mmCIF file with all atom_site columns, C-alpha atoms in Angstrom:
data_model
loop_
_atom_site.group_PDB
_atom_site.id
_atom_site.type_symbol
_atom_site.label_atom_id
_atom_site.label_alt_id
_atom_site.label_comp_id
_atom_site.label_asym_id
_atom_site.label_entity_id
_atom_site.label_seq_id
_atom_site.pdbx_PDB_ins_code
_atom_site.Cartn_x
_atom_site.Cartn_y
_atom_site.Cartn_z
_atom_site.occupancy
_atom_site.B_iso_or_equiv
_atom_site.pdbx_formal_charge
_atom_site.auth_seq_id
_atom_site.auth_comp_id
_atom_site.auth_asym_id
_atom_site.auth_atom_id
_atom_site.pdbx_PDB_model_num
ATOM 1   C CA . UNK A 1 1   ? 0.000   0.000  0.000   1.00 38.00 ? 208 UNK A CA 1
ATOM 2   C CA . UNK A 1 2   ? 1.324   3.406  -0.906  1.00 35.00 ? 209 UNK A CA 1
ATOM 3   C CA . UNK A 1 3   ? 1.310   6.015  1.817   1.00 34.00 ? 210 UNK A CA 1
ATOM 4   C CA . UNK A 1 4   ? 3.446   8.752  0.255   1.00 37.00 ? 211 UNK A CA 1
ATOM 5   C CA . UNK A 1 5   ? 1.772   12.109 -0.234  1.00 41.00 ? 212 UNK A CA 1
ATOM 6   C CA . UNK A 1 6   ? 1.703   13.367 -3.801  1.00 42.00 ? 213 UNK A CA 1
ATOM 7   C CA . UNK A 1 7   ? 2.922   16.718 -4.938  1.00 42.00 ? 214 UNK A CA 1
ATOM 8   C CA . UNK A 1 8   ? 0.491   19.407 -5.945  1.00 42.00 ? 215 UNK A CA 1
ATOM 9   C CA . UNK A 1 9   ? 1.162   22.149 -8.415  1.00 41.00 ? 216 UNK A CA 1
ATOM 10  C CA . UNK A 1 10  ? -0.866  24.967 -6.920  1.00 39.00 ? 217 UNK A CA 1
ATOM 11  C CA . UNK A 1 11  ? -2.139  27.799 -9.027  1.00 40.00 ? 218 UNK A CA 1
ATOM 12  C CA . UNK A 1 12  ? -4.908  30.283 -8.398  1.00 38.00 ? 219 UNK A CA 1
ATOM 13  C CA . UNK A 1 13  ? -5.635  31.143 -12.005 1.00 39.00 ? 220 UNK A CA 1
ATOM 14  C CA . UNK A 1 14  ? -8.827  31.455 -13.917 1.00 42.00 ? 221 UNK A CA 1
ATOM 15  C CA . UNK A 1 15  ? -9.515  29.014 -16.731 1.00 46.00 ? 222 UNK A CA 1
ATOM 16  C CA . UNK A 1 16  ? -8.816  30.457 -20.139 1.00 50.00 ? 223 UNK A CA 1
ATOM 17  C CA . UNK A 1 17  ? -7.501  29.193 -23.406 1.00 49.00 ? 224 UNK A CA 1
ATOM 18  C CA . UNK A 1 18  ? -4.921  26.881 -21.796 1.00 77.00 ? 225 UNK A CA 1
ATOM 19  C CA . UNK A 1 19  ? -4.329  23.483 -23.307 1.00 93.00 ? 226 UNK A CA 1
ATOM 20  C CA . UNK A 1 20  ? -6.904  21.078 -21.883 1.00 95.00 ? 227 UNK A CA 1
ATOM 21  C CA . UNK A 1 21  ? -7.403  17.393 -22.538 1.00 96.00 ? 228 UNK A CA 1
ATOM 22  C CA . UNK A 1 22  ? -9.737  14.838 -21.025 1.00 97.00 ? 229 UNK A CA 1
ATOM 23  C CA . UNK A 1 23  ? -10.547 11.165 -20.946 1.00 97.00 ? 230 UNK A CA 1
ATOM 24  C CA . UNK A 1 24  ? -13.193 9.006  -19.299 1.00 97.00 ? 231 UNK A CA 1
ATOM 25  C CA . UNK A 1 25  ? -12.278 5.967  -17.199 1.00 96.00 ? 232 UNK A CA 1
ATOM 26  C CA . UNK A 1 26  ? -14.543 3.345  -15.692 1.00 95.00 ? 233 UNK A CA 1
ATOM 27  C CA . UNK A 1 27  ? -14.851 2.917  -11.950 1.00 94.00 ? 234 UNK A CA 1
ATOM 28  C CA . UNK A 1 28  ? -17.065 1.037  -9.496  1.00 92.00 ? 235 UNK A CA 1
ATOM 29  C CA . UNK A 1 29  ? -18.792 4.409  -8.939  1.00 91.00 ? 236 UNK A CA 1
ATOM 30  C CA . UNK A 1 30  ? -19.557 5.119  -12.569 1.00 92.00 ? 237 UNK A CA 1
ATOM 31  C CA . UNK A 1 31  ? -17.549 6.822  -15.284 1.00 95.00 ? 238 UNK A CA 1
ATOM 32  C CA . UNK A 1 32  ? -14.942 9.333  -14.123 1.00 96.00 ? 239 UNK A CA 1
ATOM 33  C CA . UNK A 1 33  ? -13.918 12.207 -16.364 1.00 96.00 ? 240 UNK A CA 1
ATOM 34  C CA . UNK A 1 34  ? -10.264 13.144 -15.910 1.00 97.00 ? 241 UNK A CA 1
ATOM 35  C CA . UNK A 1 35  ? -9.181  16.593 -17.085 1.00 97.00 ? 242 UNK A CA 1
ATOM 36  C CA . UNK A 1 36  ? -5.621  17.841 -17.574 1.00 97.00 ? 243 UNK A CA 1
ATOM 37  C CA . UNK A 1 37  ? -4.584  21.455 -17.977 1.00 96.00 ? 244 UNK A CA 1
ATOM 38  C CA . UNK A 1 38  ? -1.244  21.876 -19.692 1.00 95.00 ? 245 UNK A CA 1
ATOM 39  C CA . UNK A 1 39  ? -0.559  18.171 -19.103 1.00 94.00 ? 246 UNK A CA 1
ATOM 40  C CA . UNK A 1 40  ? -1.271  18.186 -15.331 1.00 96.00 ? 247 UNK A CA 1
ATOM 41  C CA . UNK A 1 41  ? -4.348  16.639 -13.686 1.00 97.00 ? 248 UNK A CA 1
ATOM 42  C CA . UNK A 1 42  ? -6.784  19.445 -12.891 1.00 97.00 ? 249 UNK A CA 1
ATOM 43  C CA . UNK A 1 43  ? -10.114 17.653 -12.634 1.00 96.00 ? 250 UNK A CA 1
ATOM 44  C CA . UNK A 1 44  ? -11.810 14.382 -11.764 1.00 96.00 ? 251 UNK A CA 1
ATOM 45  C CA . UNK A 1 45  ? -15.566 14.547 -12.163 1.00 95.00 ? 252 UNK A CA 1
ATOM 46  C CA . UNK A 1 46  ? -18.318 11.987 -11.672 1.00 91.00 ? 253 UNK A CA 1
ATOM 47  C CA . UNK A 1 47  ? -21.417 11.763 -13.800 1.00 88.00 ? 254 UNK A CA 1
ATOM 48  C CA . UNK A 1 48  ? -24.188 13.917 -12.377 1.00 85.00 ? 255 UNK A CA 1
ATOM 49  C CA . UNK A 1 49  ? -21.787 15.710 -10.054 1.00 85.00 ? 256 UNK A CA 1
ATOM 50  C CA . UNK A 1 50  ? -22.852 19.052 -8.646  1.00 85.00 ? 257 UNK A CA 1
ATOM 51  C CA . UNK A 1 51  ? -20.510 21.866 -9.774  1.00 87.00 ? 258 UNK A CA 1
ATOM 52  C CA . UNK A 1 52  ? -19.296 19.779 -12.702 1.00 90.00 ? 259 UNK A CA 1
ATOM 53  C CA . UNK A 1 53  ? -17.977 22.146 -15.390 1.00 90.00 ? 260 UNK A CA 1
ATOM 54  C CA . UNK A 1 54  ? -19.528 22.137 -18.847 1.00 88.00 ? 261 UNK A CA 1
ATOM 55  C CA . UNK A 1 55  ? -18.205 19.374 -21.110 1.00 90.00 ? 262 UNK A CA 1
ATOM 56  C CA . UNK A 1 56  ? -16.926 21.886 -23.661 1.00 92.00 ? 263 UNK A CA 1
ATOM 57  C CA . UNK A 1 57  ? -14.401 23.175 -21.089 1.00 93.00 ? 264 UNK A CA 1
ATOM 58  C CA . UNK A 1 58  ? -12.700 19.759 -20.869 1.00 95.00 ? 265 UNK A CA 1
ATOM 59  C CA . UNK A 1 59  ? -10.839 20.092 -24.176 1.00 93.00 ? 266 UNK A CA 1
ATOM 60  C CA . UNK A 1 60  ? -10.095 17.379 -26.691 1.00 94.00 ? 267 UNK A CA 1
ATOM 61  C CA . UNK A 1 61  ? -10.423 13.739 -25.754 1.00 95.00 ? 268 UNK A CA 1
ATOM 62  C CA . UNK A 1 62  ? -6.936  12.279 -25.338 1.00 94.00 ? 269 UNK A CA 1
ATOM 63  C CA . UNK A 1 63  ? -5.971  9.566  -22.858 1.00 93.00 ? 270 UNK A CA 1
ATOM 64  C CA . UNK A 1 64  ? -2.215  10.166 -23.079 1.00 91.00 ? 271 UNK A CA 1
ATOM 65  C CA . UNK A 1 65  ? -1.883  12.658 -20.161 1.00 92.00 ? 272 UNK A CA 1
ATOM 66  C CA . UNK A 1 66  ? -3.699  10.267 -17.816 1.00 96.00 ? 273 UNK A CA 1
ATOM 67  C CA . UNK A 1 67  ? -1.711  7.027  -17.905 1.00 96.00 ? 274 UNK A CA 1
ATOM 68  C CA . UNK A 1 68  ? -0.400  7.364  -14.336 1.00 97.00 ? 275 UNK A CA 1
ATOM 69  C CA . UNK A 1 69  ? -3.654  8.759  -12.910 1.00 97.00 ? 276 UNK A CA 1
ATOM 70  C CA . UNK A 1 70  ? -5.608  5.868  -14.452 1.00 97.00 ? 277 UNK A CA 1
ATOM 71  C CA . UNK A 1 71  ? -3.053  3.363  -13.108 1.00 97.00 ? 278 UNK A CA 1
ATOM 72  C CA . UNK A 1 72  ? -3.297  4.801  -9.597  1.00 98.00 ? 279 UNK A CA 1
ATOM 73  C CA . UNK A 1 73  ? -7.102  4.892  -9.704  1.00 97.00 ? 280 UNK A CA 1
ATOM 74  C CA . UNK A 1 74  ? -7.125  1.220  -10.755 1.00 97.00 ? 281 UNK A CA 1
ATOM 75  C CA . UNK A 1 75  ? -4.777  0.401  -7.855  1.00 97.00 ? 282 UNK A CA 1
ATOM 76  C CA . UNK A 1 76  ? -6.982  2.383  -5.439  1.00 96.00 ? 283 UNK A CA 1
ATOM 77  C CA . UNK A 1 77  ? -10.124 0.514  -6.525  1.00 94.00 ? 284 UNK A CA 1
ATOM 78  C CA . UNK A 1 78  ? -8.193  -2.775 -6.230  1.00 94.00 ? 285 UNK A CA 1
ATOM 79  C CA . UNK A 1 79  ? -7.291  -1.832 -2.610  1.00 94.00 ? 286 UNK A CA 1
ATOM 80  C CA . UNK A 1 80  ? -3.592  -1.689 -3.509  1.00 95.00 ? 287 UNK A CA 1
ATOM 81  C CA . UNK A 1 81  ? -3.177  2.083  -3.041  1.00 96.00 ? 288 UNK A CA 1
ATOM 82  C CA . UNK A 1 82  ? -4.325  4.288  -0.194  1.00 95.00 ? 289 UNK A CA 1
ATOM 83  C CA . UNK A 1 83  ? -2.689  7.603  -1.063  1.00 94.00 ? 290 UNK A CA 1
ATOM 84  C CA . UNK A 1 84  ? -2.290  9.084  -4.511  1.00 97.00 ? 291 UNK A CA 1
ATOM 85  C CA . UNK A 1 85  ? 1.043   10.450 -5.707  1.00 96.00 ? 292 UNK A CA 1
ATOM 86  C CA . UNK A 1 86  ? 0.230   12.617 -8.700  1.00 97.00 ? 293 UNK A CA 1
ATOM 87  C CA . UNK A 1 87  ? 1.078   16.148 -9.763  1.00 96.00 ? 294 UNK A CA 1
ATOM 88  C CA . UNK A 1 88  ? -2.100  18.207 -9.657  1.00 97.00 ? 295 UNK A CA 1
ATOM 89  C CA . UNK A 1 89  ? -3.084  21.687 -10.691 1.00 95.00 ? 296 UNK A CA 1
ATOM 90  C CA . UNK A 1 90  ? -5.756  23.496 -8.696  1.00 95.00 ? 297 UNK A CA 1
ATOM 91  C CA . UNK A 1 91  ? -7.644  26.560 -9.832  1.00 92.00 ? 298 UNK A CA 1
ATOM 92  C CA . UNK A 1 92  ? -9.292  28.222 -6.857  1.00 94.00 ? 299 UNK A CA 1
ATOM 93  C CA . UNK A 1 93  ? -9.190  30.949 -4.288  1.00 96.00 ? 300 UNK A CA 1
ATOM 94  C CA . UNK A 1 94  ? -6.429  30.938 -1.668  1.00 96.00 ? 301 UNK A CA 1
ATOM 95  C CA . UNK A 1 95  ? -8.955  29.687 0.911   1.00 96.00 ? 302 UNK A CA 1
ATOM 96  C CA . UNK A 1 96  ? -10.135 26.858 -1.365  1.00 96.00 ? 303 UNK A CA 1
ATOM 97  C CA . UNK A 1 97  ? -6.523  25.833 -1.967  1.00 97.00 ? 304 UNK A CA 1
ATOM 98  C CA . UNK A 1 98  ? -5.939  25.615 1.785   1.00 96.00 ? 305 UNK A CA 1
ATOM 99  C CA . UNK A 1 99  ? -9.087  23.512 2.284   1.00 96.00 ? 306 UNK A CA 1
ATOM 100 C CA . UNK A 1 100 ? -8.172  21.150 -0.560  1.00 97.00 ? 307 UNK A CA 1
ATOM 101 C CA . UNK A 1 101 ? -4.702  20.721 0.934   1.00 96.00 ? 308 UNK A CA 1
ATOM 102 C CA . UNK A 1 102 ? -6.314  19.798 4.276   1.00 96.00 ? 309 UNK A CA 1
ATOM 103 C CA . UNK A 1 103 ? -8.506  17.239 2.501   1.00 96.00 ? 310 UNK A CA 1
ATOM 104 C CA . UNK A 1 104 ? -5.367  15.526 1.219   1.00 96.00 ? 311 UNK A CA 1
ATOM 105 C CA . UNK A 1 105 ? -4.229  15.079 4.832   1.00 96.00 ? 312 UNK A CA 1
ATOM 106 C CA . UNK A 1 106 ? -7.253  12.995 5.850   1.00 96.00 ? 313 UNK A CA 1
ATOM 107 C CA . UNK A 1 107 ? -5.971  9.417  6.036   1.00 96.00 ? 314 UNK A CA 1
ATOM 108 C CA . UNK A 1 108 ? -7.503  6.625  3.981   1.00 96.00 ? 315 UNK A CA 1
ATOM 109 C CA . UNK A 1 109 ? -10.416 4.998  5.801   1.00 93.00 ? 316 UNK A CA 1
ATOM 110 C CA . UNK A 1 110 ? -10.800 7.928  8.230   1.00 95.00 ? 317 UNK A CA 1
ATOM 111 C CA . UNK A 1 111 ? -13.141 10.898 8.329   1.00 94.00 ? 318 UNK A CA 1
ATOM 112 C CA . UNK A 1 112 ? -13.016 14.467 9.585   1.00 95.00 ? 319 UNK A CA 1
ATOM 113 C CA . UNK A 1 113 ? -15.794 16.910 10.297  1.00 94.00 ? 320 UNK A CA 1
ATOM 114 C CA . UNK A 1 114 ? -16.116 20.310 8.674   1.00 94.00 ? 321 UNK A CA 1
ATOM 115 C CA . UNK A 1 115 ? -15.403 21.775 12.119  1.00 94.00 ? 322 UNK A CA 1
ATOM 116 C CA . UNK A 1 116 ? -12.199 19.776 12.494  1.00 96.00 ? 323 UNK A CA 1
ATOM 117 C CA . UNK A 1 117 ? -11.021 21.032 9.106   1.00 96.00 ? 324 UNK A CA 1
ATOM 118 C CA . UNK A 1 118 ? -11.891 24.628 10.062  1.00 96.00 ? 325 UNK A CA 1
ATOM 119 C CA . UNK A 1 119 ? -9.945  24.171 13.299  1.00 96.00 ? 326 UNK A CA 1
ATOM 120 C CA . UNK A 1 120 ? -6.950  22.776 11.372  1.00 96.00 ? 327 UNK A CA 1
ATOM 121 C CA . UNK A 1 121 ? -7.070  25.891 9.183   1.00 95.00 ? 328 UNK A CA 1
ATOM 122 C CA . UNK A 1 122 ? -6.897  28.062 12.292  1.00 95.00 ? 329 UNK A CA 1
ATOM 123 C CA . UNK A 1 123 ? -10.450 29.367 11.990  1.00 93.00 ? 330 UNK A CA 1
ATOM 124 C CA . UNK A 1 124 ? -12.858 27.269 14.080  1.00 92.00 ? 331 UNK A CA 1
ATOM 125 C CA . UNK A 1 125 ? -15.829 29.399 12.970  1.00 93.00 ? 332 UNK A CA 1
ATOM 126 C CA . UNK A 1 126 ? -15.284 28.645 9.274   1.00 93.00 ? 333 UNK A CA 1
ATOM 127 C CA . UNK A 1 127 ? -17.142 25.306 9.095   1.00 92.00 ? 334 UNK A CA 1
ATOM 128 C CA . UNK A 1 128 ? -19.637 26.610 6.555   1.00 92.00 ? 335 UNK A CA 1
ATOM 129 C CA . UNK A 1 129 ? -16.914 28.135 4.359   1.00 95.00 ? 336 UNK A CA 1
ATOM 130 C CA . UNK A 1 130 ? -14.986 24.855 4.568   1.00 94.00 ? 337 UNK A CA 1
ATOM 131 C CA . UNK A 1 131 ? -18.121 23.038 3.406   1.00 92.00 ? 338 UNK A CA 1
ATOM 132 C CA . UNK A 1 132 ? -18.524 25.363 0.435   1.00 92.00 ? 339 UNK A CA 1
ATOM 133 C CA . UNK A 1 133 ? -14.867 24.936 -0.571  1.00 95.00 ? 340 UNK A CA 1
ATOM 134 C CA . UNK A 1 134 ? -15.135 21.171 -0.073  1.00 93.00 ? 341 UNK A CA 1
ATOM 135 C CA . UNK A 1 135 ? -18.097 21.101 -2.453  1.00 91.00 ? 342 UNK A CA 1
ATOM 136 C CA . UNK A 1 136 ? -16.016 22.843 -5.128  1.00 93.00 ? 343 UNK A CA 1
ATOM 137 C CA . UNK A 1 137 ? -13.143 20.345 -4.950  1.00 94.00 ? 344 UNK A CA 1
ATOM 138 C CA . UNK A 1 138 ? -12.200 19.811 -8.606  1.00 95.00 ? 345 UNK A CA 1
ATOM 139 C CA . UNK A 1 139 ? -10.360 16.506 -8.146  1.00 96.00 ? 346 UNK A CA 1
ATOM 140 C CA . UNK A 1 140 ? -12.790 14.182 -6.375  1.00 94.00 ? 347 UNK A CA 1
ATOM 141 C CA . UNK A 1 141 ? -11.702 10.822 -4.915  1.00 95.00 ? 348 UNK A CA 1
ATOM 142 C CA . UNK A 1 142 ? -7.984  11.648 -5.349  1.00 97.00 ? 349 UNK A CA 1
ATOM 143 C CA . UNK A 1 143 ? -8.498  14.726 -3.150  1.00 97.00 ? 350 UNK A CA 1
ATOM 144 C CA . UNK A 1 144 ? -10.820 12.912 -0.730  1.00 96.00 ? 351 UNK A CA 1
ATOM 145 C CA . UNK A 1 145 ? -13.682 15.316 -0.063  1.00 94.00 ? 352 UNK A CA 1
ATOM 146 C CA . UNK A 1 146 ? -15.864 12.237 0.518   1.00 94.00 ? 353 UNK A CA 1
ATOM 147 C CA . UNK A 1 147 ? -14.072 11.787 3.875   1.00 95.00 ? 354 UNK A CA 1
ATOM 148 C CA . UNK A 1 148 ? -15.707 14.900 5.376   1.00 95.00 ? 355 UNK A CA 1
ATOM 149 C CA . UNK A 1 149 ? -18.810 14.368 7.510   1.00 91.00 ? 356 UNK A CA 1
ATOM 150 C CA . UNK A 1 150 ? -21.143 16.425 9.661   1.00 85.00 ? 357 UNK A CA 1
ATOM 151 C CA . UNK A 1 151 ? -20.387 17.255 13.294  1.00 83.00 ? 358 UNK A CA 1
ATOM 152 C CA . UNK A 1 152 ? -22.884 14.609 14.446  1.00 78.00 ? 359 UNK A CA 1
ATOM 153 C CA . UNK A 1 153 ? -21.074 11.964 12.400  1.00 77.00 ? 360 UNK A CA 1
ATOM 154 C CA . UNK A 1 154 ? -23.790 11.938 9.737   1.00 74.00 ? 361 UNK A CA 1
ATOM 155 C CA . UNK A 1 155 ? -23.337 12.051 6.014   1.00 81.00 ? 362 UNK A CA 1
ATOM 156 C CA . UNK A 1 156 ? -23.977 15.528 4.717   1.00 78.00 ? 363 UNK A CA 1
ATOM 157 C CA . UNK A 1 157 ? -23.356 17.116 1.356   1.00 75.00 ? 364 UNK A CA 1
ATOM 158 C CA . UNK A 1 158 ? -21.375 15.488 -1.392  1.00 76.00 ? 365 UNK A CA 1
ATOM 159 C CA . UNK A 1 159 ? -21.190 16.732 -4.960  1.00 72.00 ? 366 UNK A CA 1
ATOM 160 C CA . UNK A 1 160 ? -21.198 13.154 -6.242  1.00 74.00 ? 367 UNK A CA 1
ATOM 161 C CA . UNK A 1 161 ? -24.337 12.290 -4.243  1.00 74.00 ? 368 UNK A CA 1
ATOM 162 C CA . UNK A 1 162 ? -24.729 10.897 -0.739  1.00 82.00 ? 369 UNK A CA 1
ATOM 163 C CA . UNK A 1 163 ? -25.108 7.341  -2.061  1.00 81.00 ? 370 UNK A CA 1
ATOM 164 C CA . UNK A 1 164 ? -21.666 7.515  -3.675  1.00 86.00 ? 371 UNK A CA 1
ATOM 165 C CA . UNK A 1 165 ? -20.210 9.098  -0.563  1.00 88.00 ? 372 UNK A CA 1
ATOM 166 C CA . UNK A 1 166 ? -21.562 6.260  1.573   1.00 90.00 ? 373 UNK A CA 1
ATOM 167 C CA . UNK A 1 167 ? -20.199 3.673  -0.870  1.00 90.00 ? 374 UNK A CA 1
ATOM 168 C CA . UNK A 1 168 ? -16.739 5.312  -0.965  1.00 93.00 ? 375 UNK A CA 1
ATOM 169 C CA . UNK A 1 169 ? -16.541 5.505  2.830   1.00 93.00 ? 376 UNK A CA 1
ATOM 170 C CA . UNK A 1 170 ? -17.679 1.890  3.168   1.00 92.00 ? 377 UNK A CA 1
ATOM 171 C CA . UNK A 1 171 ? -15.151 0.827  0.525   1.00 94.00 ? 378 UNK A CA 1
ATOM 172 C CA . UNK A 1 172 ? -12.300 2.546  2.362   1.00 94.00 ? 379 UNK A CA 1
ATOM 173 C CA . UNK A 1 173 ? -13.331 1.223  5.771   1.00 90.00 ? 380 UNK A CA 1
ATOM 174 C CA . UNK A 1 174 ? -13.909 -2.304 4.526   1.00 85.00 ? 381 UNK A CA 1
ATOM 175 C CA . UNK A 1 175 ? -17.456 -2.261 5.939   1.00 75.00 ? 382 UNK A CA 1
ATOM 176 C CA . UNK A 1 176 ? -20.484 -3.463 4.023   1.00 68.00 ? 383 UNK A CA 1
ATOM 177 C CA . UNK A 1 177 ? -22.153 -0.448 2.426   1.00 58.00 ? 384 UNK A CA 1
ATOM 178 C CA . UNK A 1 178 ? -25.469 -0.915 4.217   1.00 56.00 ? 385 UNK A CA 1
ATOM 179 C CA . UNK A 1 179 ? -23.891 -0.957 7.708   1.00 50.00 ? 386 UNK A CA 1
ATOM 180 C CA . UNK A 1 180 ? -22.078 2.367  7.462   1.00 49.00 ? 387 UNK A CA 1
ATOM 181 C CA . UNK A 1 181 ? -24.004 5.429  8.657   1.00 47.00 ? 388 UNK A CA 1
#
């Protein structure tokens, strides 16, 4: 099992006419659209995902930038990888970037509350803002926003749908899906 943290190319830029490519890979949770900006992973979107960008922003279909991402996703779904090691490019506000970095620190099979993330960011009153940034995470699964739960321990909010969130958490914990939450 891999436990090394990946590197993240961080950029707070607005999307423009940069070179974008995408591909679609199969997963146990439905098709996943991978997007690369200038050759670096910048998006992983599920079908029906809230805040999913318009298809025309994904660029040409080309699987070549995604060989390693697809390999690591396959290993993750085969329970052979617990922490992704991929260069990533994030487009977001400075606060969103900080939240997404905190998401990457949540260990495989564990959860954190929005309040715990706000506390880790040094602003315990920012739970709601953390939730909004979490919902805008552009690289789902790899940046594990599904590992964030409500303060009562309940499942709340997930751009990919609560059913998928429950399935992902059950998958990572090794519990049968119907017994979790």
